[in-house]
Amino acid sequence: MFANDKMRENSGRLIKIYRERRHQRSKDKQFSCNEFILATKEHPFYEIIEGAPVCSRATLNRLERGQSIKDDDLYIFFIQKLGFQVDDFPGIMSNVERISEELYTAVEMYDVDRISSLKKQIDIIFEKARYYFYYKEVYTALVVITNYYLDAKYPSNEEADKLYLTCFILNKKVDELLSNILFDHYYYKVMNMVLAEKLYNKLTQFNNGSRLSTLFIAGWLMYKERWFAALNEVKDGINYFKEKKVNYHLGVLYFTQAMALHTGNKEDVQPFFDYSINCLENSRGNLAHIKLVNNYFNIGFQYYFDKKYTIAGIYFNKFLDNNPPFTIHMLYVLNCAELLNDQNLLSKLAVVNFVEEKNCSLIRTFYNYFRMKLMKVSEKELENYIIHNIFEVLLKEYRSDNLINFFKNELMSMVKITKHYKVTTLLDNFTSHKID
């Protein structure tokens, strides 16, 4: 069952995690310490009679703390009692060590061909073991890493939560790769700042001789408004990947540098935005392409809020060339197109589709307004829609200061035509309201 003592110790810690999760979620007494150590009809243990303990609570506590217990059958008993399959697969963990080294280098160099080749190898190595205790956790981590760097695919919320708890079984290099992705997931995607901060602290402790975690460390420093620290972190990363000539990492780091300079110091950032775009345009792979398209929008967004609409329009045009689905932020793109009277940009917006997803009624409310504007409905209709539909959503479901200001400006421009000046009173009442 165990390739080495480390695997045995980690298995004990895994048993604790899964037992406590089962106990907390179901309040099932069979997963309490007192019940968990008892032999049962479904889970016998040698000659011990049903209902008798197979070991003391002290032994279970030592095992769950990661202290090595000599009796491997005791581990197997507890693993099976948790409902997992357990078996021995000689050679897999030594192959994992080899794969880990190669995968770390492939990600560092953003070698998508090598990452793809390693993904196939991982599937072959774990063909029989991928559903078994311990091997399943290692396999899942490796798959999450390869999926992220090949297809920009995030782990599910359930996967992320489980990986966060079980990543201690991984070697340091795979742990760093996974921790970067988990930080990305918790910080950027689900905005769980408590876990994001814990992962940031963890990322600063890795000593694998690389700057792979620079982007995510800098992201947290910017969130904390530690602009000089963020810039120093990014500059070190840029110097590192310049030497290695890795366009993908340079592309994301130059963008981060521009954002830190723009937000923290208000310096001219156009050269760094240009470097970012150039590097990503010269990178292969789905992740690089998705980052590139996002950067087209994000850069346009920055110029839009700086009221540099002509430059913003250039980036928004490039963004829309990639046929993105509708998001709420496309309202700003539409406003930019109207301010510029950019017919090319307006024609691209006209074919933007709304993708149906679960719980998307909120987004559809904004999409309907987006379509009404493109169809050039009357100011009175737009005004009524804002008052009766948009404000209802902003009041109860999605409070955003930027969107509130956006629709205030929209409404004020309409009032000049409709002459419904009482609407401004509604605006004042709305903006003073706070969500409970």
Tab-separated table of C-alpha atoms in Angstrom:
chain	number	residue	atom	x	y	z
A	1	MET	CA	0.000	0.000	0.000
A	2	PHE	CA	2.703	2.518	0.957
A	3	ALA	CA	5.709	3.339	-1.188
A	4	ASN	CA	7.469	5.019	1.761
A	5	ASP	CA	6.958	6.379	5.275
A	6	LYS	CA	6.003	9.806	3.924
A	7	MET	CA	3.100	8.277	2.020
A	8	ARG	CA	2.031	6.451	5.186
A	9	GLU	CA	2.161	9.630	7.270
A	10	ASN	CA	0.254	11.627	4.652
A	11	SER	CA	-2.390	8.899	4.472
A	12	GLY	CA	-3.038	9.330	8.191
A	13	ARG	CA	-3.558	13.066	7.736
A	14	LEU	CA	-5.878	12.419	4.778
A	15	ILE	CA	-7.917	10.004	6.894
A	16	LYS	CA	-8.404	12.771	9.471
A	17	ILE	CA	-9.566	15.268	6.822
A	18	TYR	CA	-12.081	12.917	5.239
A	19	ARG	CA	-13.359	11.575	8.564
A	20	GLU	CA	-13.953	15.064	9.978
A	21	ARG	CA	-15.630	16.257	6.775
A	22	ARG	CA	-18.007	13.283	6.843
A	23	HIS	CA	-18.739	13.826	10.524
A	24	GLN	CA	-19.324	17.572	10.203
A	25	ARG	CA	-21.518	17.328	7.121
A	26	SER	CA	-23.750	14.440	8.164
A	27	LYS	CA	-23.372	14.453	11.971
A	28	ASP	CA	-23.152	10.681	11.500
A	29	LYS	CA	-21.769	9.227	14.713
A	30	GLN	CA	-19.949	6.461	12.848
A	31	PHE	CA	-17.355	9.080	11.867
A	32	SER	CA	-16.798	10.329	15.412
A	33	CYS	CA	-13.539	9.130	16.977
A	34	ASN	CA	-15.316	6.788	19.379
A	35	GLU	CA	-17.339	5.049	16.636
A	36	PHE	CA	-14.683	5.175	13.912
A	37	ILE	CA	-12.345	2.811	15.769
A	38	LEU	CA	-15.014	0.105	16.160
A	39	ALA	CA	-15.082	-3.037	14.031
A	40	THR	CA	-18.438	-3.547	12.282
A	41	LYS	CA	-20.153	-6.231	10.292
A	42	GLU	CA	-19.383	-4.337	7.072
A	43	HIS	CA	-15.825	-3.613	8.187
A	44	PRO	CA	-14.360	-6.457	10.255
A	45	PHE	CA	-10.793	-6.425	11.548
A	46	TYR	CA	-9.122	-9.818	12.092
A	47	GLU	CA	-10.645	-11.604	15.087
A	48	ILE	CA	-11.962	-8.502	16.799
A	49	ILE	CA	-15.651	-8.899	17.521
A	50	GLU	CA	-18.222	-6.545	16.051
A	51	GLY	CA	-18.562	-3.364	18.123
A	52	ALA	CA	-15.123	-3.692	19.744
A	53	PRO	CA	-12.333	-1.135	19.088
A	54	VAL	CA	-9.571	-2.101	16.655
A	55	CYS	CA	-7.188	0.312	18.399
A	56	SER	CA	-7.255	2.971	21.075
A	57	ARG	CA	-8.344	6.556	20.427
A	58	ALA	CA	-4.779	7.595	21.184
A	59	THR	CA	-3.530	5.408	18.316
A	60	LEU	CA	-6.096	6.934	15.943
A	61	ASN	CA	-5.041	10.416	17.052
A	62	ARG	CA	-1.368	9.646	16.415
A	63	LEU	CA	-2.188	8.186	12.994
A	64	GLU	CA	-4.304	11.235	12.054
A	65	ARG	CA	-1.548	13.618	13.158
A	66	GLY	CA	0.765	11.998	10.634
A	67	GLN	CA	2.763	9.818	12.989
A	68	SER	CA	3.719	6.538	11.360
A	69	ILE	CA	1.851	3.486	12.705
A	70	LYS	CA	3.468	0.101	12.112
A	71	ASP	CA	0.278	-1.802	11.314
A	72	ASP	CA	-0.606	-1.009	7.662
A	73	ASP	CA	-3.828	-2.993	8.003
A	74	LEU	CA	-5.052	-0.347	10.412
A	75	TYR	CA	-4.714	2.325	7.703
A	76	ILE	CA	-6.545	0.082	5.248
A	77	PHE	CA	-9.348	-0.517	7.754
A	78	PHE	CA	-9.925	3.222	8.242
A	79	ILE	CA	-9.614	4.027	4.523
A	80	GLN	CA	-12.199	1.407	3.600
A	81	LYS	CA	-14.477	2.571	6.393
A	82	LEU	CA	-14.440	5.987	4.713
A	83	GLY	CA	-15.665	4.319	1.520
A	84	PHE	CA	-12.467	4.534	-0.542
A	85	GLN	CA	-10.867	1.820	-2.606
A	86	VAL	CA	-7.367	0.936	-1.473
A	87	ASP	CA	-4.586	-0.999	-3.193
A	88	ASP	CA	-0.865	-0.976	-3.878
A	89	PHE	CA	0.463	0.281	-7.224
A	90	PRO	CA	4.250	-0.138	-7.254
A	91	GLY	CA	6.226	2.374	-9.282
A	92	ILE	CA	3.569	5.061	-9.569
A	93	MET	CA	5.012	7.417	-6.950
A	94	SER	CA	8.507	7.240	-8.455
A	95	ASN	CA	6.947	8.118	-11.815
A	96	VAL	CA	5.125	11.002	-10.128
A	97	GLU	CA	8.456	12.432	-8.961
A	98	ARG	CA	9.809	12.315	-12.514
A	99	ILE	CA	6.630	13.776	-14.019
A	100	SER	CA	6.577	16.538	-11.401
A	101	GLU	CA	10.041	17.770	-12.336
A	102	GLU	CA	9.226	17.744	-16.041
A	103	LEU	CA	5.836	19.386	-15.569
A	104	TYR	CA	7.299	22.204	-13.490
A	105	THR	CA	9.868	22.954	-16.188
A	106	ALA	CA	7.238	22.723	-18.949
A	107	VAL	CA	4.984	25.225	-17.159
A	108	GLU	CA	7.902	27.521	-16.417
A	109	MET	CA	8.791	27.562	-20.118
A	110	TYR	CA	5.103	27.517	-21.134
A	111	ASP	CA	5.831	24.571	-23.418
A	112	VAL	CA	2.285	23.544	-24.356
A	113	ASP	CA	3.473	20.597	-26.440
A	114	ARG	CA	5.408	19.195	-23.494
A	115	ILE	CA	2.516	19.797	-21.099
A	116	SER	CA	0.184	17.972	-23.512
A	117	SER	CA	2.603	15.045	-23.745
A	118	LEU	CA	2.894	14.863	-19.955
A	119	LYS	CA	-0.893	14.904	-19.599
A	120	LYS	CA	-1.073	11.773	-21.757
A	121	GLN	CA	1.646	10.145	-19.681
A	122	ILE	CA	-0.212	10.993	-16.469
A	123	ASP	CA	-3.363	9.331	-17.784
A	124	ILE	CA	-1.419	6.192	-18.681
A	125	ILE	CA	0.453	6.029	-15.359
A	126	PHE	CA	-2.761	6.411	-13.333
A	127	GLU	CA	-4.945	4.303	-15.631
A	128	LYS	CA	-5.719	1.733	-12.917
A	129	ALA	CA	-4.969	3.795	-9.823
A	130	ARG	CA	-6.809	7.079	-10.445
A	131	TYR	CA	-9.875	6.120	-8.354
A	132	TYR	CA	-7.955	4.735	-5.369
A	133	PHE	CA	-7.201	6.459	-2.081
A	134	TYR	CA	-4.150	8.760	-2.161
A	135	TYR	CA	-3.494	8.129	-5.859
A	136	LYS	CA	-6.791	9.830	-6.666
A	137	GLU	CA	-5.707	13.026	-4.884
A	138	VAL	CA	-2.342	13.124	-6.676
A	139	TYR	CA	-3.940	12.389	-10.047
A	140	THR	CA	-6.571	15.109	-9.579
A	141	ALA	CA	-3.901	17.701	-8.759
A	142	LEU	CA	-1.857	16.836	-11.850
A	143	VAL	CA	-4.927	16.917	-14.087
A	144	VAL	CA	-6.022	20.309	-12.701
A	145	ILE	CA	-2.561	21.723	-13.463
A	146	THR	CA	-2.413	20.385	-17.031
A	147	ASN	CA	-6.017	21.438	-17.759
A	148	TYR	CA	-5.319	24.963	-16.562
A	149	TYR	CA	-2.211	25.480	-18.649
A	150	LEU	CA	-3.583	23.724	-21.736
A	151	ASP	CA	-7.201	24.905	-21.776
A	152	ALA	CA	-7.478	27.668	-19.145
A	153	LYS	CA	-9.842	25.380	-17.229
A	154	TYR	CA	-10.355	26.075	-13.529
A	155	PRO	CA	-11.111	23.382	-10.959
A	156	SER	CA	-14.704	23.209	-9.762
A	157	ASN	CA	-15.436	24.785	-6.387
A	158	GLU	CA	-15.651	21.330	-4.814
A	159	GLU	CA	-12.355	20.248	-6.404
A	160	ALA	CA	-10.624	23.451	-5.295
A	161	ASP	CA	-11.788	23.089	-1.698
A	162	LYS	CA	-10.635	19.467	-1.552
A	163	LEU	CA	-7.286	20.210	-3.197
A	164	TYR	CA	-6.676	23.091	-0.792
A	165	LEU	CA	-7.014	20.691	2.135
A	166	THR	CA	-5.050	17.791	0.638
A	167	CYS	CA	-2.198	19.488	-1.233
A	168	PHE	CA	0.267	18.614	1.559
A	169	ILE	CA	0.658	15.159	-0.045
A	170	LEU	CA	2.258	16.718	-3.146
A	171	ASN	CA	5.936	17.403	-3.645
A	172	LYS	CA	7.028	21.037	-3.457
A	173	LYS	CA	7.046	21.720	-7.178
A	174	VAL	CA	3.596	20.329	-7.894
A	175	ASP	CA	2.344	22.036	-4.732
A	176	GLU	CA	3.555	25.408	-6.041
A	177	LEU	CA	1.951	24.872	-9.449
A	178	LEU	CA	-1.330	23.905	-7.818
A	179	SER	CA	-1.200	26.730	-5.260
A	180	ASN	CA	-0.883	29.274	-8.086
A	181	ILE	CA	-4.047	27.918	-9.685
A	182	LEU	CA	-5.902	27.796	-6.386
A	183	PHE	CA	-4.909	31.404	-5.676
A	184	ASP	CA	-6.194	32.355	-9.130
A	185	HIS	CA	-9.435	30.495	-8.381
A	186	TYR	CA	-10.076	31.945	-4.921
A	187	TYR	CA	-8.873	35.501	-5.610
A	188	TYR	CA	-9.994	36.238	-9.155
A	189	LYS	CA	-12.868	33.818	-9.691
A	190	VAL	CA	-14.771	33.313	-6.417
A	191	MET	CA	-13.264	36.255	-4.484
A	192	ASN	CA	-12.646	34.351	-1.257
A	193	MET	CA	-10.079	36.743	0.183
A	194	VAL	CA	-9.501	34.722	3.351
A	195	LEU	CA	-8.220	31.692	1.439
A	196	ALA	CA	-6.503	33.897	-1.143
A	197	GLU	CA	-4.437	35.513	1.621
A	198	LYS	CA	-3.501	32.111	3.060
A	199	LEU	CA	-2.362	30.977	-0.373
A	200	TYR	CA	-0.428	34.222	-0.897
A	201	ASN	CA	1.452	33.570	2.352
A	202	LYS	CA	2.153	30.031	1.200
A	203	LEU	CA	3.401	31.173	-2.213
A	204	THR	CA	5.957	33.482	-0.614
A	205	GLN	CA	7.486	30.474	1.165
A	206	PHE	CA	8.268	28.312	-1.870
A	207	ASN	CA	11.927	27.989	-2.749
A	208	ASN	CA	11.926	26.117	-6.051
A	209	GLY	CA	14.373	28.431	-7.810
A	210	SER	CA	11.800	30.016	-10.115
A	211	ARG	CA	9.609	33.132	-10.404
A	212	LEU	CA	6.475	31.209	-11.381
A	213	SER	CA	4.477	32.576	-8.459
A	214	THR	CA	5.420	36.220	-9.094
A	215	LEU	CA	2.185	37.103	-10.898
A	216	PHE	CA	-0.020	35.875	-8.075
A	217	ILE	CA	2.119	37.331	-5.310
A	218	ALA	CA	2.059	40.697	-7.083
A	219	GLY	CA	-1.712	40.430	-7.512
A	220	TRP	CA	-2.180	40.185	-3.767
A	221	LEU	CA	0.250	43.035	-3.081
A	222	MET	CA	-1.749	45.237	-5.458
A	223	TYR	CA	-4.978	44.259	-3.709
A	224	LYS	CA	-3.334	45.462	-0.485
A	225	GLU	CA	-2.243	48.659	-2.299
A	226	ARG	CA	1.415	47.882	-1.709
A	227	TRP	CA	2.336	49.293	-5.095
A	228	PHE	CA	6.117	49.508	-4.720
A	229	ALA	CA	6.338	45.966	-3.362
A	230	ALA	CA	4.156	44.748	-6.250
A	231	LEU	CA	6.322	46.563	-8.798
A	232	ASN	CA	9.530	45.133	-7.354
A	233	GLU	CA	8.034	41.635	-7.438
A	234	VAL	CA	6.932	42.056	-11.059
A	235	LYS	CA	10.257	43.522	-12.194
A	236	ASP	CA	12.101	40.532	-10.726
A	237	GLY	CA	9.727	38.232	-12.587
A	238	ILE	CA	10.161	40.112	-15.854
A	239	ASN	CA	13.951	39.947	-15.594
A	240	TYR	CA	13.754	36.216	-14.864
A	241	PHE	CA	11.492	35.356	-17.800
A	242	LYS	CA	13.290	37.745	-20.155
A	243	GLU	CA	16.404	35.655	-19.618
A	244	LYS	CA	14.423	32.492	-20.301
A	245	LYS	CA	12.588	34.133	-23.242
A	246	VAL	CA	9.124	32.971	-22.199
A	247	ASN	CA	6.560	35.227	-23.882
A	248	TYR	CA	3.503	33.975	-22.006
A	249	HIS	CA	4.779	34.820	-18.526
A	250	LEU	CA	6.207	38.116	-19.789
A	251	GLY	CA	2.824	38.983	-21.296
A	252	VAL	CA	0.920	38.598	-18.040
A	253	LEU	CA	3.680	40.278	-16.009
A	254	TYR	CA	3.895	43.343	-18.255
A	255	PHE	CA	0.138	43.792	-17.916
A	256	THR	CA	0.440	43.532	-14.130
A	257	GLN	CA	3.273	46.072	-14.181
A	258	ALA	CA	1.133	48.484	-16.189
A	259	MET	CA	-1.783	48.108	-13.773
A	260	ALA	CA	0.449	48.694	-10.753
A	261	LEU	CA	1.937	51.828	-12.337
A	262	HIS	CA	-1.427	53.119	-13.540
A	263	THR	CA	-3.297	52.561	-10.287
A	264	GLY	CA	-0.506	53.330	-7.860
A	265	ASN	CA	1.532	56.052	-9.534
A	266	LYS	CA	-0.552	57.239	-12.520
A	267	GLU	CA	2.454	56.949	-14.814
A	268	ASP	CA	2.336	56.489	-18.589
A	269	VAL	CA	1.662	52.794	-19.026
A	270	GLN	CA	1.043	52.460	-22.747
A	271	PRO	CA	4.496	50.894	-23.473
A	272	PHE	CA	3.870	48.155	-20.896
A	273	PHE	CA	0.389	47.440	-22.220
A	274	ASP	CA	1.950	47.198	-25.682
A	275	TYR	CA	4.653	44.820	-24.420
A	276	SER	CA	1.975	42.648	-22.837
A	277	ILE	CA	-0.070	42.429	-26.032
A	278	ASN	CA	2.997	41.765	-28.183
A	279	CYS	CA	4.210	38.950	-25.928
A	280	LEU	CA	0.818	37.262	-25.731
A	281	GLU	CA	0.226	37.620	-29.471
A	282	ASN	CA	3.469	35.677	-29.936
A	283	SER	CA	2.491	32.902	-27.510
A	284	ARG	CA	0.847	29.616	-28.444
A	285	GLY	CA	-1.821	27.814	-26.448
A	286	ASN	CA	-5.402	28.375	-25.315
A	287	LEU	CA	-4.436	29.923	-21.992
A	288	ALA	CA	-2.272	32.548	-23.724
A	289	HIS	CA	-5.066	33.306	-26.203
A	290	ILE	CA	-7.633	33.737	-23.435
A	291	LYS	CA	-5.254	36.019	-21.521
A	292	LEU	CA	-4.708	38.017	-24.724
A	293	VAL	CA	-8.426	38.494	-25.364
A	294	ASN	CA	-8.982	39.460	-21.720
A	295	ASN	CA	-6.143	41.963	-21.974
A	296	TYR	CA	-7.692	43.557	-25.072
A	297	PHE	CA	-10.775	44.242	-22.976
A	298	ASN	CA	-8.975	45.148	-19.737
A	299	ILE	CA	-6.661	47.608	-21.448
A	300	GLY	CA	-9.573	49.160	-23.320
A	301	PHE	CA	-11.435	49.397	-20.018
A	302	GLN	CA	-8.581	51.339	-18.397
A	303	TYR	CA	-8.392	53.815	-21.278
A	304	TYR	CA	-12.192	54.163	-21.252
A	305	PHE	CA	-12.203	55.227	-17.595
A	306	ASP	CA	-9.332	57.596	-18.320
A	307	LYS	CA	-11.635	59.113	-20.981
A	308	LYS	CA	-9.150	58.201	-23.717
A	309	TYR	CA	-11.956	56.832	-25.856
A	310	THR	CA	-10.109	56.607	-29.161
A	311	ILE	CA	-7.415	54.312	-27.721
A	312	ALA	CA	-10.057	52.371	-25.797
A	313	GLY	CA	-11.972	51.818	-29.037
A	314	ILE	CA	-8.913	50.267	-30.686
A	315	TYR	CA	-8.639	47.635	-27.961
A	316	PHE	CA	-12.387	47.056	-27.761
A	317	ASN	CA	-12.423	46.362	-31.500
A	318	LYS	CA	-9.703	43.736	-31.071
A	319	PHE	CA	-11.606	42.248	-28.164
A	320	LEU	CA	-14.818	41.898	-30.172
A	321	ASP	CA	-12.958	40.331	-33.110
A	322	ASN	CA	-12.767	37.218	-30.924
A	323	ASN	CA	-16.581	36.848	-30.693
A	324	PRO	CA	-16.936	36.969	-26.892
A	325	PRO	CA	-20.364	36.363	-25.325
A	326	PHE	CA	-22.190	39.170	-23.578
A	327	THR	CA	-21.032	40.260	-20.134
A	328	ILE	CA	-22.273	43.230	-18.117
A	329	HIS	CA	-19.068	45.131	-18.882
A	330	MET	CA	-19.997	45.273	-22.567
A	331	LEU	CA	-22.226	48.186	-21.624
A	332	TYR	CA	-19.043	50.260	-21.328
A	333	VAL	CA	-17.910	49.097	-24.762
A	334	LEU	CA	-21.271	50.196	-26.174
A	335	ASN	CA	-20.972	53.584	-24.496
A	336	CYS	CA	-17.474	54.019	-25.911
A	337	ALA	CA	-18.740	53.137	-29.406
A	338	GLU	CA	-21.553	55.711	-29.068
A	339	LEU	CA	-19.204	58.438	-27.858
A	340	LEU	CA	-16.898	57.763	-30.798
A	341	ASN	CA	-19.733	57.117	-33.228
A	342	ASP	CA	-17.648	54.097	-34.227
A	343	GLN	CA	-19.874	52.236	-36.695
A	344	ASN	CA	-17.446	49.346	-36.997
A	345	LEU	CA	-17.508	48.801	-33.243
A	346	LEU	CA	-21.309	49.151	-33.163
A	347	SER	CA	-21.722	46.532	-35.895
A	348	LYS	CA	-19.580	44.080	-33.916
A	349	LEU	CA	-21.625	44.723	-30.790
A	350	ALA	CA	-24.818	44.059	-32.727
A	351	VAL	CA	-23.884	40.373	-33.170
A	352	VAL	CA	-22.837	39.741	-29.556
A	353	ASN	CA	-24.825	36.807	-28.188
A	354	PHE	CA	-26.203	36.116	-24.749
A	355	VAL	CA	-25.200	32.684	-23.455
A	356	GLU	CA	-27.832	31.059	-21.266
A	357	GLU	CA	-26.455	29.786	-17.968
A	358	LYS	CA	-27.854	28.886	-14.583
A	359	ASN	CA	-28.944	31.895	-12.509
A	360	CYS	CA	-28.425	34.248	-15.443
A	361	SER	CA	-31.621	36.320	-15.074
A	362	LEU	CA	-29.564	39.144	-13.566
A	363	ILE	CA	-27.254	39.333	-16.571
A	364	ARG	CA	-30.202	39.052	-18.966
A	365	THR	CA	-31.661	42.242	-17.462
A	366	PHE	CA	-28.554	44.145	-18.534
A	367	TYR	CA	-28.430	42.341	-21.872
A	368	ASN	CA	-31.986	43.471	-22.644
A	369	TYR	CA	-30.951	47.076	-22.074
A	370	PHE	CA	-27.882	46.496	-24.252
A	371	ARG	CA	-30.122	45.259	-27.099
A	372	MET	CA	-32.597	48.107	-26.660
A	373	LYS	CA	-29.784	50.616	-27.075
A	374	LEU	CA	-28.498	48.907	-30.206
A	375	MET	CA	-32.035	48.824	-31.633
A	376	LYS	CA	-32.313	52.562	-30.928
A	377	VAL	CA	-35.571	52.432	-28.984
A	378	SER	CA	-36.922	55.722	-27.674
A	379	GLU	CA	-35.444	57.553	-24.699
A	380	LYS	CA	-38.762	57.146	-22.878
A	381	GLU	CA	-38.602	53.338	-23.195
A	382	LEU	CA	-34.982	53.280	-22.045
A	383	GLU	CA	-35.798	55.550	-19.126
A	384	ASN	CA	-38.674	53.326	-18.002
A	385	TYR	CA	-36.508	50.210	-18.297
A	386	ILE	CA	-33.776	51.730	-16.138
A	387	ILE	CA	-36.243	52.871	-13.466
A	388	HIS	CA	-38.306	49.679	-13.293
A	389	ASN	CA	-35.822	46.942	-14.213
A	390	ILE	CA	-32.192	48.005	-13.926
A	391	PHE	CA	-32.526	49.803	-10.596
A	392	GLU	CA	-34.411	46.859	-9.130
A	393	VAL	CA	-31.457	44.600	-9.892
A	394	LEU	CA	-28.860	47.092	-8.681
A	395	LEU	CA	-30.866	47.679	-5.528
A	396	LYS	CA	-31.389	44.046	-4.519
A	397	GLU	CA	-28.993	41.751	-6.378
A	398	TYR	CA	-25.911	43.393	-7.867
A	399	ARG	CA	-24.746	46.615	-6.280
A	400	SER	CA	-21.853	48.080	-8.247
A	401	ASP	CA	-20.734	51.690	-7.861
A	402	ASN	CA	-19.427	51.785	-11.429
A	403	LEU	CA	-22.727	50.526	-12.840
A	404	ILE	CA	-24.742	52.864	-10.634
A	405	ASN	CA	-22.764	55.831	-11.969
A	406	PHE	CA	-23.073	54.481	-15.507
A	407	PHE	CA	-26.883	54.305	-15.343
A	408	LYS	CA	-27.117	57.654	-13.547
A	409	ASN	CA	-25.316	59.211	-16.511
A	410	GLU	CA	-27.504	57.292	-18.949
A	411	LEU	CA	-30.650	58.473	-17.214
A	412	MET	CA	-29.498	62.087	-16.954
A	413	SER	CA	-28.900	62.210	-20.701
A	414	MET	CA	-32.400	60.848	-21.322
A	415	VAL	CA	-34.049	63.318	-18.919
A	416	LYS	CA	-32.768	66.156	-21.104
A	417	ILE	CA	-34.983	64.766	-23.863
A	418	THR	CA	-37.956	63.328	-21.952
A	419	LYS	CA	-38.109	66.289	-19.523
A	420	HIS	CA	-39.035	63.841	-16.695
A	421	TYR	CA	-37.022	65.756	-14.111
A	422	LYS	CA	-38.619	63.964	-11.150
A	423	VAL	CA	-36.465	60.988	-12.098
A	424	THR	CA	-33.479	62.734	-10.553
A	425	THR	CA	-35.202	62.460	-7.149
A	426	LEU	CA	-35.427	58.718	-7.631
A	427	LEU	CA	-31.719	58.676	-8.365
A	428	ASP	CA	-30.876	60.449	-5.130
A	429	ASN	CA	-32.993	58.016	-3.102
A	430	PHE	CA	-31.425	55.070	-4.861
A	431	THR	CA	-27.801	56.047	-4.388
A	432	SER	CA	-28.300	56.680	-0.682
A	433	HIS	CA	-29.756	53.199	-0.142
A	434	LYS	CA	-27.532	50.452	1.238
A	435	ILE	CA	-28.126	46.756	0.788
A	436	ASP	CA	-28.854	44.962	4.061
